């Protein structure tokens, strides 16, 4: 059993993923925004995916939020603004709440480092969350279907 399993996290476009980071929101259209998050604080520990640093002082995350999608996509840039990779966070339908975009994390994630094949992450978390009833079977199935139709040609 996973000891770090949690109920689905609620994600919002106006709340940075990292503590005390600066965030800027750019309205692309009525149904799409970008959030630009600058990691402007020293971290006790860098954040990594498969030994690749994705968050450290001076890094930038650019996240695309589109209403009605079952995912958000984050583009990671290092302190020199070089592309590190992309991260698909599979979620409930992205919806608008007042002026903010939001959704609920459905565990499955896809990581695609520069010049590498995409990797599916957190399948065990999804399985355990279904057993615990954290998300419904229907939503779990939808999360898997979203991964299967994901377009990695960015």
Short mmCIF file of C-alpha atoms in Angstrom, two decimals:
data_model
loop_
_atom_site.label_atom_id
_atom_site.label_comp_id
_atom_site.label_asym_id
_atom_site.label_seq_id
_atom_site.Cartn_x
_atom_site.Cartn_y
_atom_site.Cartn_z
CA UNK A 1 0.00 0.00 0.00
CA UNK A 2 1.18 3.53 -0.72
CA UNK A 3 1.77 5.49 2.44
CA UNK A 4 1.78 8.83 0.61
CA UNK A 5 -1.64 8.36 -0.95
CA UNK A 6 -3.89 11.36 -0.54
CA UNK A 7 -7.35 12.38 -1.62
CA UNK A 8 -7.39 14.14 -5.00
CA UNK A 9 -5.71 17.54 -4.78
CA UNK A 10 -7.65 20.58 -5.89
CA UNK A 11 -5.62 22.74 -8.29
CA UNK A 12 -6.36 26.40 -9.01
CA UNK A 13 -4.80 28.73 -11.55
CA UNK A 14 -4.32 31.55 -9.01
CA UNK A 15 -2.42 29.41 -6.47
CA UNK A 16 1.24 28.61 -7.19
CA UNK A 17 2.36 24.99 -7.00
CA UNK A 18 5.37 26.04 -4.91
CA UNK A 19 5.28 28.02 -1.66
CA UNK A 20 5.59 31.80 -1.99
CA UNK A 21 6.32 31.72 -5.71
CA UNK A 22 5.40 34.62 -7.95
CA UNK A 23 2.58 33.84 -10.38
CA UNK A 24 1.34 35.79 -13.39
CA UNK A 25 -1.84 34.94 -15.27
CA UNK A 26 -2.17 35.64 -18.98
CA UNK A 27 -5.63 35.48 -20.58
CA UNK A 28 -5.32 33.83 -24.00
CA UNK A 29 -9.07 33.66 -24.68
CA UNK A 30 -12.31 33.26 -22.77
CA UNK A 31 -11.55 29.57 -22.34
CA UNK A 32 -7.76 29.51 -22.07
CA UNK A 33 -5.17 31.00 -19.74
CA UNK A 34 -1.48 30.55 -19.06
CA UNK A 35 0.02 30.81 -15.61
CA UNK A 36 3.69 31.68 -15.33
CA UNK A 37 5.19 30.68 -12.01
CA UNK A 38 8.66 31.87 -11.04
CA UNK A 39 10.47 29.84 -8.38
CA UNK A 40 11.92 32.79 -6.51
CA UNK A 41 12.75 31.09 -3.22
CA UNK A 42 15.57 28.76 -2.31
CA UNK A 43 14.25 25.23 -1.76
CA UNK A 44 15.47 22.88 0.96
CA UNK A 45 15.36 20.16 -1.67
CA UNK A 46 15.07 20.47 -5.45
CA UNK A 47 12.06 18.82 -7.06
CA UNK A 48 12.94 16.09 -9.51
CA UNK A 49 11.26 13.69 -11.91
CA UNK A 50 13.40 10.71 -12.91
CA UNK A 51 16.59 12.51 -11.77
CA UNK A 52 15.79 15.65 -13.77
CA UNK A 53 15.42 18.83 -11.73
CA UNK A 54 12.10 20.54 -12.43
CA UNK A 55 11.98 23.09 -9.60
CA UNK A 56 14.80 25.08 -8.10
CA UNK A 57 15.62 28.74 -7.53
CA UNK A 58 15.14 30.69 -10.78
CA UNK A 59 13.13 28.01 -12.58
CA UNK A 60 9.91 28.89 -14.42
CA UNK A 61 6.76 26.84 -14.88
CA UNK A 62 4.29 27.81 -17.61
CA UNK A 63 0.96 26.03 -17.23
CA UNK A 64 -1.79 25.94 -19.85
CA UNK A 65 -5.36 25.76 -18.54
CA UNK A 66 -8.18 25.17 -21.06
CA UNK A 67 -11.80 25.00 -19.98
CA UNK A 68 -13.34 21.59 -20.61
CA UNK A 69 -10.04 19.68 -20.84
CA UNK A 70 -9.28 16.80 -18.46
CA UNK A 71 -5.67 17.93 -18.00
CA UNK A 72 -3.34 20.85 -17.57
CA UNK A 73 0.08 20.97 -19.24
CA UNK A 74 3.10 22.50 -17.56
CA UNK A 75 6.25 23.48 -19.44
CA UNK A 76 9.38 23.52 -17.24
CA UNK A 77 12.24 25.95 -17.86
CA UNK A 78 15.53 26.07 -15.96
CA UNK A 79 17.14 29.23 -14.53
CA UNK A 80 18.55 30.00 -17.99
CA UNK A 81 15.09 29.62 -19.58
CA UNK A 82 16.09 26.38 -21.35
CA UNK A 83 13.31 23.85 -21.84
CA UNK A 84 13.52 20.86 -19.47
CA UNK A 85 10.28 19.08 -20.36
CA UNK A 86 6.50 18.91 -20.20
CA UNK A 87 4.15 17.49 -17.59
CA UNK A 88 0.52 16.51 -18.20
CA UNK A 89 -1.54 16.49 -15.01
CA UNK A 90 -4.71 14.46 -15.63
CA UNK A 91 -7.64 16.16 -13.87
CA UNK A 92 -11.37 16.49 -13.66
CA UNK A 93 -12.81 18.83 -16.30
CA UNK A 94 -11.12 22.20 -16.00
CA UNK A 95 -13.79 24.68 -15.01
CA UNK A 96 -14.01 28.39 -14.25
CA UNK A 97 -14.82 29.61 -10.75
CA UNK A 98 -15.17 33.38 -10.76
CA UNK A 99 -12.04 34.46 -12.65
CA UNK A 100 -9.94 31.39 -11.83
CA UNK A 101 -9.58 28.03 -13.53
CA UNK A 102 -9.63 24.88 -11.40
CA UNK A 103 -9.85 21.10 -11.36
CA UNK A 104 -9.13 18.04 -9.25
CA UNK A 105 -5.98 15.97 -9.75
CA UNK A 106 -6.83 12.40 -10.83
CA UNK A 107 -3.38 10.99 -10.01
CA UNK A 108 -2.16 10.01 -13.46
CA UNK A 109 0.59 12.18 -14.88
CA UNK A 110 2.71 12.09 -17.99
CA UNK A 111 6.30 13.33 -18.02
CA UNK A 112 8.15 14.10 -21.25
CA UNK A 113 11.72 15.30 -20.89
CA UNK A 114 13.39 17.03 -23.83
CA UNK A 115 14.36 14.50 -26.52
CA UNK A 116 12.90 11.59 -24.51
CA UNK A 117 9.81 9.43 -24.85
CA UNK A 118 6.82 10.24 -22.58
CA UNK A 119 6.54 8.31 -19.31
CA UNK A 120 3.28 7.52 -17.50
CA UNK A 121 3.52 8.23 -13.77
CA UNK A 122 1.45 7.35 -10.67
CA UNK A 123 -0.51 4.37 -11.97
CA UNK A 124 -0.30 2.72 -8.52
CA UNK A 125 -1.72 5.85 -6.89
CA UNK A 126 -4.70 5.73 -9.25
CA UNK A 127 -5.29 2.04 -8.47
CA UNK A 128 -5.10 2.61 -4.71
CA UNK A 129 -7.33 5.70 -4.90
CA UNK A 130 -9.98 3.62 -6.68
CA UNK A 131 -9.78 0.96 -3.96
CA UNK A 132 -10.15 3.63 -1.25
CA UNK A 133 -13.01 5.34 -3.07
CA UNK A 134 -11.14 8.63 -3.44
CA UNK A 135 -12.30 8.82 -7.04
CA UNK A 136 -15.07 6.94 -8.80
CA UNK A 137 -14.53 4.07 -11.22
CA UNK A 138 -15.98 6.28 -13.98
CA UNK A 139 -13.47 9.06 -13.27
CA UNK A 140 -10.60 6.56 -13.08
CA UNK A 141 -11.63 5.16 -16.45
CA UNK A 142 -11.82 8.68 -17.88
CA UNK A 143 -8.30 9.42 -16.55
CA UNK A 144 -6.92 6.34 -18.33
CA UNK A 145 -8.76 7.26 -21.54
CA UNK A 146 -7.33 10.77 -21.37
CA UNK A 147 -3.80 9.35 -21.19
CA UNK A 148 -4.48 7.08 -24.16
CA UNK A 149 -5.55 9.97 -26.37
CA UNK A 150 -2.90 12.47 -25.20
CA UNK A 151 -1.00 14.27 -27.95
CA UNK A 152 2.70 14.48 -27.12
CA UNK A 153 3.69 16.35 -30.24
CA UNK A 154 4.27 19.75 -28.67
#
